Coordinates of C-alpha atoms and ligand atoms in Angstrom, one line a residue:
X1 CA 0.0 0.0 0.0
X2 CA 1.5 3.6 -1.1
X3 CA 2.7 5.6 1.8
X4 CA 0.2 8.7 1.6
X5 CA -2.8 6.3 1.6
X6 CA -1.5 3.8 4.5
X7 CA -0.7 7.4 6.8
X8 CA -3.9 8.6 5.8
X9 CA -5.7 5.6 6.8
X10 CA -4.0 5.3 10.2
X11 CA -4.4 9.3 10.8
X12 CA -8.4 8.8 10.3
X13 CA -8.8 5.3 12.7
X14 CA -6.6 6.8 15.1
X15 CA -8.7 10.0 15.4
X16 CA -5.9 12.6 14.5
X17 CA -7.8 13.4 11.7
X18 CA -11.6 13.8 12.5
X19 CA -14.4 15.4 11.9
X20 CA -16.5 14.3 8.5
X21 CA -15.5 17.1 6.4
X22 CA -11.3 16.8 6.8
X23 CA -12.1 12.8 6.9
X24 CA -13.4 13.5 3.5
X25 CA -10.5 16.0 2.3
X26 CA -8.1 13.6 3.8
X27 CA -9.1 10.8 2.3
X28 CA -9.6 12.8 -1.5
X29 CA -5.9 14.1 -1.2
X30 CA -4.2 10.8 0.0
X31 CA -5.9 9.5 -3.6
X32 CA -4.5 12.3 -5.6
X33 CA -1.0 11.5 -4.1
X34 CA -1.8 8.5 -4.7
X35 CA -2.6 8.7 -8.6
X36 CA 0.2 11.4 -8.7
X37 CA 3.1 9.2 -7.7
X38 CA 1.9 6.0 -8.9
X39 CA 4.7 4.0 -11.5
X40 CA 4.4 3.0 -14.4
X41 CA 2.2 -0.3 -15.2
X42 CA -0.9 -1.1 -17.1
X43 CA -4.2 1.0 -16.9
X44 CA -5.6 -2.5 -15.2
X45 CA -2.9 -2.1 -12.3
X46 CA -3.7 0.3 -11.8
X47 CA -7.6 0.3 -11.5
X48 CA -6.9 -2.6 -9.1
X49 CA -4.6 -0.8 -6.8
X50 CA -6.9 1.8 -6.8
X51 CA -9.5 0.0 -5.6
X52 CA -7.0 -1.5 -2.9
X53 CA -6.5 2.0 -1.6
X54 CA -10.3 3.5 -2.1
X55 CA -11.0 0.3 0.2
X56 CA -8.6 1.0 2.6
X57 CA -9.8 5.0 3.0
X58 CA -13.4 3.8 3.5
X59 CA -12.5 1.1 6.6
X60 CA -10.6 3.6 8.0
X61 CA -14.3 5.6 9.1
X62 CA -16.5 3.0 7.6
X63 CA -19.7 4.4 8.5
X64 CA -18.8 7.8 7.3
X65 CA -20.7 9.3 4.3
X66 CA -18.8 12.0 3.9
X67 CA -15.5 10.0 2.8
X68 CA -17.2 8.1 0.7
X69 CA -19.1 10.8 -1.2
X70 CA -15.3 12.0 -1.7
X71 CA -13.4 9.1 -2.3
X72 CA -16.0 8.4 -5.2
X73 CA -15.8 12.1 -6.5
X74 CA -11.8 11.1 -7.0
X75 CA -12.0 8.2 -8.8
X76 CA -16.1 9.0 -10.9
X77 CA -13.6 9.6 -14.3
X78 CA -11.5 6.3 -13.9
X79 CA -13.9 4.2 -16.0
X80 CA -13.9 6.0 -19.0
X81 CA -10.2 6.6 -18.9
X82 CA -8.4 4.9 -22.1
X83 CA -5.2 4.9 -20.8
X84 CA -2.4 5.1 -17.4
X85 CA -1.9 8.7 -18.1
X86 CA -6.0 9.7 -18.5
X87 CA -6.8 7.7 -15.1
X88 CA -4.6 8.8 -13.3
X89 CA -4.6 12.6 -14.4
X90 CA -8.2 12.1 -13.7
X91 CA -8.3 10.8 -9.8
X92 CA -5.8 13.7 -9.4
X93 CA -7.7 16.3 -10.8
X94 CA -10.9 15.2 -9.4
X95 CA -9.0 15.1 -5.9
X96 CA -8.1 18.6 -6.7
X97 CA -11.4 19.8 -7.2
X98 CA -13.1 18.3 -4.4
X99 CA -10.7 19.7 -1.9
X100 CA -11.2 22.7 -3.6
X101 CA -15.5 22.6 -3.5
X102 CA -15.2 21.1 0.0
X103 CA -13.2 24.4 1.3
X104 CA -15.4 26.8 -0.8
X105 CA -18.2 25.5 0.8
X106 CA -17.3 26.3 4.2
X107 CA -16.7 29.7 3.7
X108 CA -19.8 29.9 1.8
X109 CA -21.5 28.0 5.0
X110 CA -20.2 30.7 7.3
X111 CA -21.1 33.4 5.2
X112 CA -24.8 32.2 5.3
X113 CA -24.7 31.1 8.9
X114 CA -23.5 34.0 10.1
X115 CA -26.6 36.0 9.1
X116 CA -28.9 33.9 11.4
X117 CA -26.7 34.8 14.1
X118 CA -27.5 38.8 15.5
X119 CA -25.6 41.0 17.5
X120 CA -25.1 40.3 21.3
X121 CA -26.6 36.2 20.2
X122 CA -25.8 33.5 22.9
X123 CA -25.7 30.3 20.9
X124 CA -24.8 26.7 21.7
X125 CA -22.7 24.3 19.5
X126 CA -21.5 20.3 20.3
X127 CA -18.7 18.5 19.2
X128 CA -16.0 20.2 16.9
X129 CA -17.5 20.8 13.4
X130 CA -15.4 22.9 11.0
X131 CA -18.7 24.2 9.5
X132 CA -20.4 25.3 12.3
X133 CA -17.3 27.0 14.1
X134 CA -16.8 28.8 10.8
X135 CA -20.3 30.4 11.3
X136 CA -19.6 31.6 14.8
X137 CA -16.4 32.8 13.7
X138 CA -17.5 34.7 10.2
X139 CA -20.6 36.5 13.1
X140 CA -17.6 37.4 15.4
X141 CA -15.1 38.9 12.6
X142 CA -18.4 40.6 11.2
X143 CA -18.2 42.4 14.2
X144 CA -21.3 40.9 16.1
X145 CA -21.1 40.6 19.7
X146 CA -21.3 36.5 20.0
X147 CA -21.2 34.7 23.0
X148 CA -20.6 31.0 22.4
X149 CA -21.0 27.6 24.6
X150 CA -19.5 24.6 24.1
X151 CA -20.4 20.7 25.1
X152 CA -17.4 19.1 25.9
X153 CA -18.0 16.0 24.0
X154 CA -17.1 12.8 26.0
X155 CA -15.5 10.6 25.3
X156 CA -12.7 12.4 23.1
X157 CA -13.7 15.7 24.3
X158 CA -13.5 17.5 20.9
X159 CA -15.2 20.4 22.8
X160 CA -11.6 21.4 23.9
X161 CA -10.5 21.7 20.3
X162 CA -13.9 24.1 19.6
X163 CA -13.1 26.2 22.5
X164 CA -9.7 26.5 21.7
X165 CA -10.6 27.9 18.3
X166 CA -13.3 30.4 19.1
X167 CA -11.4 31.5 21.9
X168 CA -8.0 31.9 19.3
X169 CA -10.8 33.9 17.1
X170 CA -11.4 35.9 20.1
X171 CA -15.0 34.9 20.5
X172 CA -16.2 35.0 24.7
X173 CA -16.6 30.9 25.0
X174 CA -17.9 28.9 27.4
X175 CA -16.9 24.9 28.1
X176 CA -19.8 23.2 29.8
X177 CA -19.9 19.5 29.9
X178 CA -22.2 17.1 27.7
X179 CA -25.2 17.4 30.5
X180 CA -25.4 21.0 31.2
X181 CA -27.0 21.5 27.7
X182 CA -30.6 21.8 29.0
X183 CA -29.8 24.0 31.7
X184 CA -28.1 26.2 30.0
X185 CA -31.0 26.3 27.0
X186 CA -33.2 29.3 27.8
X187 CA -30.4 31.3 28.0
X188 CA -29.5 30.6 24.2
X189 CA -30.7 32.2 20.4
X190 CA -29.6 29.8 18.5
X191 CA -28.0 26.6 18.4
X192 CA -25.5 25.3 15.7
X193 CA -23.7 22.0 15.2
X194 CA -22.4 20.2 12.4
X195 CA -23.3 17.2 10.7
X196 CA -21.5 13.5 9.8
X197 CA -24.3 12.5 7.5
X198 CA -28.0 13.7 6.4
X199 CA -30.4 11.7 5.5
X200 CA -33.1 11.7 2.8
X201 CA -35.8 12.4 4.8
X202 CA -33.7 15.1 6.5
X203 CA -32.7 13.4 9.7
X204 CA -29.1 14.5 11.1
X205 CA -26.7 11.6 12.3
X206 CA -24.2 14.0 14.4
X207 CA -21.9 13.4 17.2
X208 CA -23.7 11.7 20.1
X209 CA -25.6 13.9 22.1
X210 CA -26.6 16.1 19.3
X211 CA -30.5 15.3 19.5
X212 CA -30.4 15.8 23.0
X213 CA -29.9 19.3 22.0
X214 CA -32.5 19.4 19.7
X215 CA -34.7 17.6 21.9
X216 CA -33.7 20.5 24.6
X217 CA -34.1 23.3 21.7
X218 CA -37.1 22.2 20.8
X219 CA -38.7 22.4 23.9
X220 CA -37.0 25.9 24.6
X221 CA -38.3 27.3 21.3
X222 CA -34.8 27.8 20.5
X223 CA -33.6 27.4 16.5
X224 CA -31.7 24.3 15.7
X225 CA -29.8 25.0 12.2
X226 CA -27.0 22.1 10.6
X227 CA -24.6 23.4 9.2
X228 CA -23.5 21.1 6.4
X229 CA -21.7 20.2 3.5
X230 CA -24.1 18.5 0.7
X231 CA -22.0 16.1 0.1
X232 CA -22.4 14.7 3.7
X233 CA -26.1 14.1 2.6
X234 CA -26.4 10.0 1.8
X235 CA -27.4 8.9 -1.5
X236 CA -27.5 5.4 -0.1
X237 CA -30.7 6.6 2.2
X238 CA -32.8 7.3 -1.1
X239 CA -32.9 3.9 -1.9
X240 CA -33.9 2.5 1.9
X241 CA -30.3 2.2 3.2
X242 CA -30.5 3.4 7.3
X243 CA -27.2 5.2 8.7
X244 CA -25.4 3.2 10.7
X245 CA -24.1 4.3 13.8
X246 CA -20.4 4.1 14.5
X247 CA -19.4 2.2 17.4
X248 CA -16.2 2.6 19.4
X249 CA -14.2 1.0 21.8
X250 CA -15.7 0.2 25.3
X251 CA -12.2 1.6 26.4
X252 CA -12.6 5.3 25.2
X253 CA -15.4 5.6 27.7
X254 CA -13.7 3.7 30.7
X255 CA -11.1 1.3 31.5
X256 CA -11.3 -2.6 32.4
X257 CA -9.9 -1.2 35.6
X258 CA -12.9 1.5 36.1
X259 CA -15.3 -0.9 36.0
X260 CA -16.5 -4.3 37.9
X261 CA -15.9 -7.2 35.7
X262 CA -19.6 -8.4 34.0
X263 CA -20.3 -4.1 33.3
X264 CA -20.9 -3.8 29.8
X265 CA -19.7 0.0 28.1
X266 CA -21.5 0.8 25.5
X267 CA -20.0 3.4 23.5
X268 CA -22.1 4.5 20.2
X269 CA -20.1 7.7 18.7
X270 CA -23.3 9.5 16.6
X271 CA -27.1 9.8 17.0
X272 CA -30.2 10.5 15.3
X273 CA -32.0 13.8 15.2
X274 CA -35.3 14.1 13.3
X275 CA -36.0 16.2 10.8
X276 CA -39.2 17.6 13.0
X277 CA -36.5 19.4 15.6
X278 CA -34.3 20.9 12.7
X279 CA -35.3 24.4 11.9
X280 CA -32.6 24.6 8.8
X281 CA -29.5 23.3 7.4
X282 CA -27.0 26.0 6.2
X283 CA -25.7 24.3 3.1
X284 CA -23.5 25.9 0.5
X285 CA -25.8 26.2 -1.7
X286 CA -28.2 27.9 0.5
X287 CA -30.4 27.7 3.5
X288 CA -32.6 24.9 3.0
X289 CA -35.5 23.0 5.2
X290 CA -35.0 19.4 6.1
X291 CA -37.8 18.4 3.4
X292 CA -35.8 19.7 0.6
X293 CA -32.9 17.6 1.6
X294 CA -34.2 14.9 -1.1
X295 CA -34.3 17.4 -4.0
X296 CA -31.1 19.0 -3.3
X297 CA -29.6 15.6 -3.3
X298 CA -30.6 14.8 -6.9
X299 CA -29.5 18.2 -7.7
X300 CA -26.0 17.9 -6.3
X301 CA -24.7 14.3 -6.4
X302 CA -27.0 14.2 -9.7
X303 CA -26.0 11.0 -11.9
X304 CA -23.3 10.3 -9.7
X305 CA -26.1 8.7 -7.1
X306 CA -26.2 5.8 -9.9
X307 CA -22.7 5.6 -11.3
X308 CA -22.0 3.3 -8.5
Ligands
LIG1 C1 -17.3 14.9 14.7 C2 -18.7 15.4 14.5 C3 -18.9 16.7 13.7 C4 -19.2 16.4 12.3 C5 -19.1 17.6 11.4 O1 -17.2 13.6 15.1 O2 -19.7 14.7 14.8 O3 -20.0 17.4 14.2 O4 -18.2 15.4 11.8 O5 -17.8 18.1 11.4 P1 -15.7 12.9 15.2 P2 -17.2 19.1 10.3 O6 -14.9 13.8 16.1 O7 -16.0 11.6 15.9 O8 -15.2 12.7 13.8 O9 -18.2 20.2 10.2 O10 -15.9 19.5 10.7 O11 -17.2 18.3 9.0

């Protein structure tokens, strides 16, 4: 296996790359390097290796939707290609360009985001999602007084990456811990996370916890907005697929020593929120409701949805 694919692979199972949207950049670049420095050899060699390494990418996060949406966007070309040269300039410009698009649409998340946001807003966020950061972060650099609160996120406590970069952005943060969230609820305008994957029907699969704030939010009369990528929405859930839900070792949530012998951890990373507690998704191409979700789908992944 080619260097920048095994690293990449071991960066994303080990957690030091996270987060669905630099999963999915990751895993795109590590296949342009890939098609980049790949020797000589028939155009049949090298489909096969590629499909060695696209394999090895999507086990690394197997559940995630996001990687594979951009792990296919690399390597859509590679079937028409007539020769070495063509496939592989292909994966390496389609890598390219989905790094590209994937960056673009942040700032164009933030950009929209930040206009649901209003000066002197409190708002909540979970986790650590590039997308939804951005938006707090565009509202603060607009020059809107935004306070922000942060869940720490057990068990990897990615809240203490978020805090870390609001408070870096200069943004007045808050940590609180994964069960303050109702407590803290009235006090908030707004609430924005990110997403791992969004389903046809507009459901959010998010880091776990994140229904429990819309749950919260809901009752508070607070707005609940995703702020997402399209291509974190799941083709595979048009055709009857359900998400499944990434589960981690027993041992990130506590050790063999913690716990009597016979205790069962059970340590499910994502959850579920419905559509009916979403108030909008900030996608790149605009603010959308969770029922549009289908149609902006077919719009966006278009044919690609059955190329594979
Ligand atoms: C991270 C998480 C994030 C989404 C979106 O989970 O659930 O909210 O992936 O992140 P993990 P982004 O840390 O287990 O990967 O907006 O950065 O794509």
């Amino acid at each position: 296996m080619f260097d920048a694919v095994k690293s990449t692979v071991s960066d994303i199972r080990d957690m030091r790359v996270r987060g669905a949207g630099r999963i999915a950049r990751a895993g795109a670049s590590a296949l342009g390097e890939f098609a980049q420095g790949y020797p000589g050899g028939s155009l049949e060699d090298f489909k096969r290796d590629l499909d060695a390494a696209k394999g090895a990418i999507l086990a690394s996060r197997p559940t995630a939707v996001s990687l594979w949406n951009g792990v296919q966007a690399c390597v859509r070309d590679v079937g028409g290609a007539q020769s070495l040269e063509e496939a592989k300039g292909s994966v390496a410009r389609n890598s390219k360009a989905f790094v590209e698009a994937s960056s673009g649409a942040l700032r164009l998340i933030a950009e929209f985001g930040a206009k649901r946001i209003r000066d002197g807003d409190t708002v909540l966020t979970h986790c650590n999602s590039s997308a939804a950061v951005g938006v707090i972060k565009e509202a603060h650099a607009q020059g809107k007084d935004v306070r922000a609160f942060a869940t720490e996120s057990r068990p990897w406590r990615q809240g203490l990456l978020t805090v870390r970069e609001l408070s870096d952005a200069g943004v007045d943060v808050t940590l609180i811990i994964d069960s303050a969230v109702r407590s803290v609820m009235r006090r908030m305008d707004g609430v924005f996370v990110g997403a791992d994957t969004v389903a046809s029907n507009g459901a959010l699969i998010n880091k776990i916890g994140t229904s429990q704030l819309a749950l919260a939010a809901h009752e508070a009369r607070v707005p609940f907005h995703v702020c997402t990528e399209t291509y974190k929405f799941s083709p595979m859930t048009m055709f009857g697929d359900m998400v499944e839900i990434e589960e981690r070792d027993s041992g990130e949530v506590a050790g063999p020593e913690e716990v009597p012998s016979g205790v069962r951890v059970y340590n499910p990373v994502f959850d579920a929120t419905p559509a009916r507690h979403i108030d909008a998704l900030i996608t790149e191409v605009g603010i959308i409701s969770p029922g549009s979700v289908y149609d902006v789908m077919v719009r966006q992944l278009g044919s690609d949805i059955f190329r594979t």
